[in-house]
PDB file of C-alpha atoms in Angstrom:
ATOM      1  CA  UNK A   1       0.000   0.000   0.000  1.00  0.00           C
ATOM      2  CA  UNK A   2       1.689   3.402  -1.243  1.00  0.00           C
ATOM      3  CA  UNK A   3      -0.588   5.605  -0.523  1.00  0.00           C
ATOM      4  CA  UNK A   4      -1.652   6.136  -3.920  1.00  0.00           C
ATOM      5  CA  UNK A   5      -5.339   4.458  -5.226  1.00  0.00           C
ATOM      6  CA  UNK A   6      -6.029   4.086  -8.779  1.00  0.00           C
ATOM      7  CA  UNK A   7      -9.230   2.851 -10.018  1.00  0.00           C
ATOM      8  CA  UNK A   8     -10.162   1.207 -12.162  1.00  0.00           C
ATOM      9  CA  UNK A   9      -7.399  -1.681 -12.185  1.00  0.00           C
ATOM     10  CA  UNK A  10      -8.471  -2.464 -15.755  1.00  0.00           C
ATOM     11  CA  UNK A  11      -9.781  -1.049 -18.440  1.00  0.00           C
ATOM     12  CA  UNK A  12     -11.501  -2.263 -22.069  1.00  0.00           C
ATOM     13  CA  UNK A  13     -12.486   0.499 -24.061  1.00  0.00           C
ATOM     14  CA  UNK A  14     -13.432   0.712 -27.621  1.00  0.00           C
ATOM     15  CA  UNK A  15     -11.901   3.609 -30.377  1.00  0.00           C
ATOM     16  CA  UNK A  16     -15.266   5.967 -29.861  1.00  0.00           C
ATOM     17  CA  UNK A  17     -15.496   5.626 -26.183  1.00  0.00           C
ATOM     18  CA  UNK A  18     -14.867   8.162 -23.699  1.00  0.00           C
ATOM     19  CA  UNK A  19     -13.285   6.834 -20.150  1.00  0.00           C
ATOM     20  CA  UNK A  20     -11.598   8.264 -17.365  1.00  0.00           C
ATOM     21  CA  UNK A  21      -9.017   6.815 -15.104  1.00  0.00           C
ATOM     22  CA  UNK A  22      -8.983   8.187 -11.316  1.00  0.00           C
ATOM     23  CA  UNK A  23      -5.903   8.365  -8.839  1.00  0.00           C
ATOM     24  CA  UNK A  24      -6.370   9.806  -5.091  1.00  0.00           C
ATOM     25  CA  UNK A  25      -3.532  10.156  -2.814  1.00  0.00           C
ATOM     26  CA  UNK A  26      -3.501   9.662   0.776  1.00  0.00           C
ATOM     27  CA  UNK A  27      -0.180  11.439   1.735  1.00  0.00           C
ATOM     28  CA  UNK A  28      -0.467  14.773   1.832  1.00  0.00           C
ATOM     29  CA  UNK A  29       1.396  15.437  -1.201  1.00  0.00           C
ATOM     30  CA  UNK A  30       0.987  18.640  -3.507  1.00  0.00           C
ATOM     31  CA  UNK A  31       2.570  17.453  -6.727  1.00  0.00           C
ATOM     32  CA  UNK A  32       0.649  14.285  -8.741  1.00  0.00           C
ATOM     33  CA  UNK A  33       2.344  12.901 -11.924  1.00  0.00           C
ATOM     34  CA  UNK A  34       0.607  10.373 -15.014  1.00  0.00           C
ATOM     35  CA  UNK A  35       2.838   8.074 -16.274  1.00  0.00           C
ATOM     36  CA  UNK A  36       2.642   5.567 -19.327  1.00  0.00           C
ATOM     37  CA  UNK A  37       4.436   2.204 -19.135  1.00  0.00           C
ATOM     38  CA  UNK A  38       4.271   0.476 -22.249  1.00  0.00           C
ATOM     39  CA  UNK A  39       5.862  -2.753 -23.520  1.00  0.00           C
ATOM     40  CA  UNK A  40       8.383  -1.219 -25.951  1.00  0.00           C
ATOM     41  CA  UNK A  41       9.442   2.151 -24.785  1.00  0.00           C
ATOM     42  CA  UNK A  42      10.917   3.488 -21.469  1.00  0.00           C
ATOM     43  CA  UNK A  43       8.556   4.966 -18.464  1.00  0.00           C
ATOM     44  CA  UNK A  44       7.150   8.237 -20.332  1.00  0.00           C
ATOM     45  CA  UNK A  45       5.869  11.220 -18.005  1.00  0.00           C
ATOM     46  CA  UNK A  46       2.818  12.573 -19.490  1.00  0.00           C
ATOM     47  CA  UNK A  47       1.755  15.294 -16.936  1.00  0.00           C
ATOM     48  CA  UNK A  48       2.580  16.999 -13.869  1.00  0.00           C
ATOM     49  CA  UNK A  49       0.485  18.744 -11.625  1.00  0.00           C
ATOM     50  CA  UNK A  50       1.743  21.151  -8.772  1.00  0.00           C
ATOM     51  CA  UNK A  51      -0.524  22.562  -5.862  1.00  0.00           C
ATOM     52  CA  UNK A  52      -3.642  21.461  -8.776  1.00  0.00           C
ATOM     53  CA  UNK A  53      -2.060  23.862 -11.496  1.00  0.00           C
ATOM     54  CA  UNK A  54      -0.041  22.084 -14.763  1.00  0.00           C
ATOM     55  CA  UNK A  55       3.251  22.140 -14.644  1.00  0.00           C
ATOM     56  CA  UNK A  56       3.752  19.887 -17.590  1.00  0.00           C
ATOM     57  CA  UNK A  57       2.566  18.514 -20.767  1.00  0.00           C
ATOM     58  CA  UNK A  58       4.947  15.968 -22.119  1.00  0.00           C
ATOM     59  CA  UNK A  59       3.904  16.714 -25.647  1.00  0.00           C
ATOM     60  CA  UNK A  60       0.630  14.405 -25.279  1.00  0.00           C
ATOM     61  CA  UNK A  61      -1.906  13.949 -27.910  1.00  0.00           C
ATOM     62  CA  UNK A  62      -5.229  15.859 -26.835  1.00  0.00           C
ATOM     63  CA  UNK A  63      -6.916  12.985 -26.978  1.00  0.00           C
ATOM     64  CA  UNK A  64      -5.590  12.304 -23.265  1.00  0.00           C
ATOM     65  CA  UNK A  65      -6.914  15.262 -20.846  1.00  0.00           C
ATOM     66  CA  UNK A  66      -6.228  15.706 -17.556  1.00  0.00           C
ATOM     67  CA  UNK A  67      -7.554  16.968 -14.436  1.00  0.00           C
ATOM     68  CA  UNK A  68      -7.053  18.034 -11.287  1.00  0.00           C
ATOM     69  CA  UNK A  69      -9.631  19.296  -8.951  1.00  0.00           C
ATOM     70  CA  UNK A  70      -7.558  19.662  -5.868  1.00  0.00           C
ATOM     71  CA  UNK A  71      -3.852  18.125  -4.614  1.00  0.00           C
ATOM     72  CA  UNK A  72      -5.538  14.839  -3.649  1.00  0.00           C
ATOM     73  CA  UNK A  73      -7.056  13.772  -7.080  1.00  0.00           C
ATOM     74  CA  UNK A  74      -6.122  13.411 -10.152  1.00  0.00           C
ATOM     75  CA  UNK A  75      -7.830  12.497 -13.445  1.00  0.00           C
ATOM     76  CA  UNK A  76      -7.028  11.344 -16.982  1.00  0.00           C
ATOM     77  CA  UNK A  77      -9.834  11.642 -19.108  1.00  0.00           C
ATOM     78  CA  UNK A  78      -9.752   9.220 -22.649  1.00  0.00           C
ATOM     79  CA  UNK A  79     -11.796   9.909 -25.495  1.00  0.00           C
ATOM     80  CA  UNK A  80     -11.048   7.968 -29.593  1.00  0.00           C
ATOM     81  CA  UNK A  81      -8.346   6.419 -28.258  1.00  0.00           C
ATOM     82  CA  UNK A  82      -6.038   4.042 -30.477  1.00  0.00           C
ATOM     83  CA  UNK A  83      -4.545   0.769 -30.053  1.00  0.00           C
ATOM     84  CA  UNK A  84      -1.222   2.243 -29.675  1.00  0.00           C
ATOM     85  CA  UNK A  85      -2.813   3.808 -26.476  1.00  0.00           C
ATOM     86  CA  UNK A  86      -3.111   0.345 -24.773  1.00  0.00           C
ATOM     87  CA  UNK A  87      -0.441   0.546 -21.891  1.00  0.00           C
ATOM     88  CA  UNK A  88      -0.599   0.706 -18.223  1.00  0.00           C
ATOM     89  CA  UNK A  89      -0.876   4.177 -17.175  1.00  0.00           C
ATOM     90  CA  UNK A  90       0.922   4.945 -13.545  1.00  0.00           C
ATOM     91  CA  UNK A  91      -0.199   7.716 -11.643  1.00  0.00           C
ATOM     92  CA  UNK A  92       2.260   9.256  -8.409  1.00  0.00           C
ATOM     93  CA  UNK A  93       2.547  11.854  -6.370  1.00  0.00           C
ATOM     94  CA  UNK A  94       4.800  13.475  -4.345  1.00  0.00           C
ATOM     95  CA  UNK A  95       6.035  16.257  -1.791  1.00  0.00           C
ATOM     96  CA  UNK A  96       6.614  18.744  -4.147  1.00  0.00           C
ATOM     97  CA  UNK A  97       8.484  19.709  -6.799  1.00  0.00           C
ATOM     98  CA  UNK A  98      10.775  22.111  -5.449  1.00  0.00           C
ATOM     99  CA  UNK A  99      13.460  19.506  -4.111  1.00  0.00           C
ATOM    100  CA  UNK A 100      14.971  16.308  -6.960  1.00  0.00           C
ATOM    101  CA  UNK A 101      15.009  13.810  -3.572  1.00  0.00           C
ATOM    102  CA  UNK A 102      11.336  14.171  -2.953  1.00  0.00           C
ATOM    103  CA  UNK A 103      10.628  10.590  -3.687  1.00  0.00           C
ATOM    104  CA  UNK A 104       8.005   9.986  -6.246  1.00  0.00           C
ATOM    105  CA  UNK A 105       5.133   7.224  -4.885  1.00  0.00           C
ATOM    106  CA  UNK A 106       3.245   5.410  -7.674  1.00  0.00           C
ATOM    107  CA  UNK A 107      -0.059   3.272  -7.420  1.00  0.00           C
ATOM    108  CA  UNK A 108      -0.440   0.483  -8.709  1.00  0.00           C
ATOM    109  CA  UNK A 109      -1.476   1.451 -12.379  1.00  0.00           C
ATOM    110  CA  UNK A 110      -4.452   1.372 -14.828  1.00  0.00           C
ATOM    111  CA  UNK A 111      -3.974  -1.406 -17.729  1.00  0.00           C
ATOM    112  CA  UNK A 112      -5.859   0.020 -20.461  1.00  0.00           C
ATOM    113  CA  UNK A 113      -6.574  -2.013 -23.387  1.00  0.00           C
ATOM    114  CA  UNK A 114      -8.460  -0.033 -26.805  1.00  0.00           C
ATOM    115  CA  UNK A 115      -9.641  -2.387 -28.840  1.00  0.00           C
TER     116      UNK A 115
ATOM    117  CA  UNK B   1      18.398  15.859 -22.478  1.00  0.00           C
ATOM    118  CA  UNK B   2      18.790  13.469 -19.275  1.00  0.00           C
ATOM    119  CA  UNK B   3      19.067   9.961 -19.870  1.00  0.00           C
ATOM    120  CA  UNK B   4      19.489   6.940 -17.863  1.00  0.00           C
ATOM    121  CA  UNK B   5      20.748   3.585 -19.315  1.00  0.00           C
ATOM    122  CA  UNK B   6      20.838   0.390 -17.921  1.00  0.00           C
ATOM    123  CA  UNK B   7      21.071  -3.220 -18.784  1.00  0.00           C
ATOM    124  CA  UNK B   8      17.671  -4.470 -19.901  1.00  0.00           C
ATOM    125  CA  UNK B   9      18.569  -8.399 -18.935  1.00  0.00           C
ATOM    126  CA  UNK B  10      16.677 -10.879 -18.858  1.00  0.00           C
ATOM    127  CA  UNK B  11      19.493 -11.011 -16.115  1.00  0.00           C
ATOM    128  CA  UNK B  12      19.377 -14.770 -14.712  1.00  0.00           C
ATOM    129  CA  UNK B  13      21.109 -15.576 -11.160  1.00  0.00           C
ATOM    130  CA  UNK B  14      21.289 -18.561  -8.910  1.00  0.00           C
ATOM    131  CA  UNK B  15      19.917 -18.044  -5.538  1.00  0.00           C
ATOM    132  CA  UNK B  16      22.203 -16.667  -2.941  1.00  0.00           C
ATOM    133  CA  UNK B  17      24.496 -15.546  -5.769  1.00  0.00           C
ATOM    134  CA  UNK B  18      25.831 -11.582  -5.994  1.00  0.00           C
ATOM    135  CA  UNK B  19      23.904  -9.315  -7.826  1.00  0.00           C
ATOM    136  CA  UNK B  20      25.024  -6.396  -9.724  1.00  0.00           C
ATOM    137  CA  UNK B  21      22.991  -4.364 -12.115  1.00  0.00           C
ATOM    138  CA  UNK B  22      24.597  -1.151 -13.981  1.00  0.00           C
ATOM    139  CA  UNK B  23      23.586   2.189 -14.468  1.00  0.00           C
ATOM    140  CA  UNK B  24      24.647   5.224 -15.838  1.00  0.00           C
ATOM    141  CA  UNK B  25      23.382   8.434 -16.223  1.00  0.00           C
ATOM    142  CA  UNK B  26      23.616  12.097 -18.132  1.00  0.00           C
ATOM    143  CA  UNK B  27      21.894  14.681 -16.715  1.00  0.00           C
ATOM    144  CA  UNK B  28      22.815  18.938 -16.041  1.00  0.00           C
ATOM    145  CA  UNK B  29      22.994  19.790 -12.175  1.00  0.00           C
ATOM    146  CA  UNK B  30      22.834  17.624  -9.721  1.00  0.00           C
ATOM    147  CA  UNK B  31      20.220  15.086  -9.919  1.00  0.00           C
ATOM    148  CA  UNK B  32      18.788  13.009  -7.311  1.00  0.00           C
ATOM    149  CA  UNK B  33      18.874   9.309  -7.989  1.00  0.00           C
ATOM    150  CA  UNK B  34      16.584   6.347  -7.744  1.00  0.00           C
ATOM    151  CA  UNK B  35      16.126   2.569  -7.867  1.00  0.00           C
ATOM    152  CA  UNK B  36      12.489   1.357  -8.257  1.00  0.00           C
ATOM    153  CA  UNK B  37      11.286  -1.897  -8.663  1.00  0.00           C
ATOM    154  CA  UNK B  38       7.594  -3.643  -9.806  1.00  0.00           C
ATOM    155  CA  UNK B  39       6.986  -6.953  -9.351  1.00  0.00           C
ATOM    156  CA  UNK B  40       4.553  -8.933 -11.586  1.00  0.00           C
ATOM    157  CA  UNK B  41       1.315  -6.891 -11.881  1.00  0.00           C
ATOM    158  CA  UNK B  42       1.945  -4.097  -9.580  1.00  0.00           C
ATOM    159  CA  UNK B  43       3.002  -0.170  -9.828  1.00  0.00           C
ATOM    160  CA  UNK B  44       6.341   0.713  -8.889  1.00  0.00           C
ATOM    161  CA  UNK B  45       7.730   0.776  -5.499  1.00  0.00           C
ATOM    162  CA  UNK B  46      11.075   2.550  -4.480  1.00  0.00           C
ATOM    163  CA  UNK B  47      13.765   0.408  -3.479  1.00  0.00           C
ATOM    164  CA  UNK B  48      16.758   3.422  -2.412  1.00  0.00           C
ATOM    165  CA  UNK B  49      17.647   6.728  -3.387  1.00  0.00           C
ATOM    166  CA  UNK B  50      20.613   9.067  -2.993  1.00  0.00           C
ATOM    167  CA  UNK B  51      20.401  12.904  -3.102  1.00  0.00           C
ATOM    168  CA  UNK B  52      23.863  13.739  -3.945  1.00  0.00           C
ATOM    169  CA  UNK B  53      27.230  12.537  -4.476  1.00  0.00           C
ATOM    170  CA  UNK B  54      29.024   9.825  -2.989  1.00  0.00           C
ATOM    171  CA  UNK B  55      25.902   9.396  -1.056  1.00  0.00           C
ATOM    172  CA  UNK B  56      24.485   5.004  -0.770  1.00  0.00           C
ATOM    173  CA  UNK B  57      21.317   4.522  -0.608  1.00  0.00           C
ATOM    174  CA  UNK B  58      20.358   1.275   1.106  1.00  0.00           C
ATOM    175  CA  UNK B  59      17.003  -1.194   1.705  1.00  0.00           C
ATOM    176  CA  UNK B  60      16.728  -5.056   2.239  1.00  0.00           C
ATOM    177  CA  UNK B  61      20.232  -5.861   1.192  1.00  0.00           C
ATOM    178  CA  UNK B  62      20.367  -3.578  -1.712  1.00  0.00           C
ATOM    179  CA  UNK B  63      22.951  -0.698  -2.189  1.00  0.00           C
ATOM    180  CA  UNK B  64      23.871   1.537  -4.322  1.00  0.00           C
ATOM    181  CA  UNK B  65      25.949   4.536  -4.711  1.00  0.00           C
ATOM    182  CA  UNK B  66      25.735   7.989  -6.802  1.00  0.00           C
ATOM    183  CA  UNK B  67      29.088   8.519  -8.309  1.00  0.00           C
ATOM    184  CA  UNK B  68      29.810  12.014  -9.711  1.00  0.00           C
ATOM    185  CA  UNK B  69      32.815  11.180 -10.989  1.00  0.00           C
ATOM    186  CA  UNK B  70      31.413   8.301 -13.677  1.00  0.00           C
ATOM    187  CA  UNK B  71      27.983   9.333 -13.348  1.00  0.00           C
ATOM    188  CA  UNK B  72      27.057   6.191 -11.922  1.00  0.00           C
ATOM    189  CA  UNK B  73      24.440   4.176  -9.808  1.00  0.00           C
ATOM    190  CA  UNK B  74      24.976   0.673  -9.946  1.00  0.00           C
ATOM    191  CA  UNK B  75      22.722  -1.473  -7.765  1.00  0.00           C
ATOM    192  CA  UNK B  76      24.135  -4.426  -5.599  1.00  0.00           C
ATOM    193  CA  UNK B  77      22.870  -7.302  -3.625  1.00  0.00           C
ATOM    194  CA  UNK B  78      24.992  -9.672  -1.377  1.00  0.00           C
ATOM    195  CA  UNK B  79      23.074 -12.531  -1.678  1.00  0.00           C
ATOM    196  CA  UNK B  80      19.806 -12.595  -4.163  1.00  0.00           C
ATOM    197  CA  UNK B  81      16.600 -14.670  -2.982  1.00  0.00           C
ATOM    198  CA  UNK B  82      13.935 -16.305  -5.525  1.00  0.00           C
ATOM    199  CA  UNK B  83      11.277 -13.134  -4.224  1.00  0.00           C
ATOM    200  CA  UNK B  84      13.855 -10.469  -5.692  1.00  0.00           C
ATOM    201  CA  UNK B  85      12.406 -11.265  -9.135  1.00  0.00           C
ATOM    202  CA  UNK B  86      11.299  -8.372 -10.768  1.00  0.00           C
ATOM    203  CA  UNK B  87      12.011  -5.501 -12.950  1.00  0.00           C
ATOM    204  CA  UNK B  88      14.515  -2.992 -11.776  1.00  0.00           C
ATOM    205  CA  UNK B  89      14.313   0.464 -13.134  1.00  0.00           C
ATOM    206  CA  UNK B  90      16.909   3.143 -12.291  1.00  0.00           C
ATOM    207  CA  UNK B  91      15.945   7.052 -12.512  1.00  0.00           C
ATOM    208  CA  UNK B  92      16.724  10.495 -12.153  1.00  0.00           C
ATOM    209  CA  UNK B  93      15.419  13.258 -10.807  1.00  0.00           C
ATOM    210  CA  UNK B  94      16.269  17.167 -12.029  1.00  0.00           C
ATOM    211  CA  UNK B  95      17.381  19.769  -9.316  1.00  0.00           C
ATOM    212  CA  UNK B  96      15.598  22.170  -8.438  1.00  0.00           C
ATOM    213  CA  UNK B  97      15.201  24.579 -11.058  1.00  0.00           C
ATOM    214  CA  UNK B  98      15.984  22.798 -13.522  1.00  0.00           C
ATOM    215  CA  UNK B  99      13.288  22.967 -15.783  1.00  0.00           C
ATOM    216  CA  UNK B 100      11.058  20.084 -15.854  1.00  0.00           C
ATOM    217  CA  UNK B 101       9.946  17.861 -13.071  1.00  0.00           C
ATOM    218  CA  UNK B 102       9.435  14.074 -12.851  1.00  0.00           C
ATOM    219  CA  UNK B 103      11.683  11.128 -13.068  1.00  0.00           C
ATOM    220  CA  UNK B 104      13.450  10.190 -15.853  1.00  0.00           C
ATOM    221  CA  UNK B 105      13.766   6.143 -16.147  1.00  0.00           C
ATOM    222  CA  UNK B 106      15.800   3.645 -17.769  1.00  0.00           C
ATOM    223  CA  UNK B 107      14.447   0.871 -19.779  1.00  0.00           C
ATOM    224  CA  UNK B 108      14.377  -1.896 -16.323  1.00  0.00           C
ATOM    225  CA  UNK B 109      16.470  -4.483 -16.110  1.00  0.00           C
ATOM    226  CA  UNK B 110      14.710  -7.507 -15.562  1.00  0.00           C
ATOM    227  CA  UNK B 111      15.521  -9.885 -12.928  1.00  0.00           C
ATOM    228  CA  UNK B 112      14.758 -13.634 -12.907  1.00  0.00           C
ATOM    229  CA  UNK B 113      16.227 -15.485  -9.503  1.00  0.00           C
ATOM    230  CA  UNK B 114      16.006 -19.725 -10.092  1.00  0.00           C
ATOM    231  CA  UNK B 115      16.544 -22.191  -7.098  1.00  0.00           C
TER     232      UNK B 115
END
């Protein structure tokens, strides 16, 4: 248990659906990341969030959206996805941004498969 | 832009036998470092960090130390048990200031322990 709760655990979606993935942290943090872990390519950071404003958009299609109503959730909404978008998608948080040894908590991850 | 390589394995050890798994690193500043690891079917958990140089981080018989010098932070174990299998992912964290937050990861090394 890390502190960090992602629901759903798994995800089926079609190419015209629209879906969103939740995270909510339990530690106080003010910074929450998205992450996408797919089978070929490294860890990618998506977005950051700091005290609920964006920090950072890793160059992400617009067909992933974020939000971020406060410091304790996070969303990441999906609308005509593609199959290339199938990947588990890790969501962390963490202190804060202002200090590199902050260490960054994940959950446990969305797998989301577009079919 | 930072980087982090590692070996991506399949590494394959005998229980009880030393483990060692590289990793190097280019980055401007002085970034933090990291070791996570994710077992089958979970998120990532951190294993050690170290916030500056010549620093070792340290948890359940795994060290490693941040070398400035070769811009290093190779990952050891003593003695390596069957429940050590897993994939082993090495990161970096920006300083402060340093544009843009989140860790940067290596590929993972993964891990396979037999009896």
């Amino acid at each position: 248990e890390t502190g960090v709760t992602q629901t759903p655990r798994h995800l089926v979606m079609g190419m015209t659906n629209k879906k969103s993935l939740k995270c909510e942290q339990h530690l106080g943090h003010n910074a929450m990341y998205w992450y996408k872990q797919s089978a070929k390519k490294p860890l990618e950071l998506m977005f950051v969030y700091n005290f609920k404003e964006q920090t950072e958009n890793n160059s992400v299609p617009s067909r992933f959206s974020p939000e971020c109503p406060n410091s304790s959730h996070l969303f990441l909404h999906l609308h005509t996805l593609q199959p290339e978008d199938s990947a588990l998608y890790l969501c962390a948080s963490s202190r804060g941004t202002a200090f590199s040894g902050n260490t960054i908590y994940f959950g446990e991850g969305s797998w989301l498969t577009v079919v | 832009g930072d980087s982090v390589t590692q070996m991506e394995g399949p590494v394959t050890l005998s229980e009880e036998a030393f483990l060692t798994i590289n990793c190097t690193y280019t980055a401007t500043g002085y970034p933090s470092l990291f070791w996570y690891v994710q077992y089958p079917g979970e998120g990532l958990q951190l294993l050690l960090k170290a916030t500056k140089a010549d620093d070792k981080g340290s948890n359940k018989g795994f060290e490693a130390t941040y070398r400035k010098e070769t811009t290093s932070f190779h990952l050891e174990k003593g003695s390596v048990q069957v429940s050590d299998s897993a994939v082993y992912f090495c990161a970096l964290r920006r300083s402060s200031g340093g544009g843009a937050d989140g860790l940067t990861f290596g590929k993972g090394t993964h891990l396979i322990i037999q009896p």
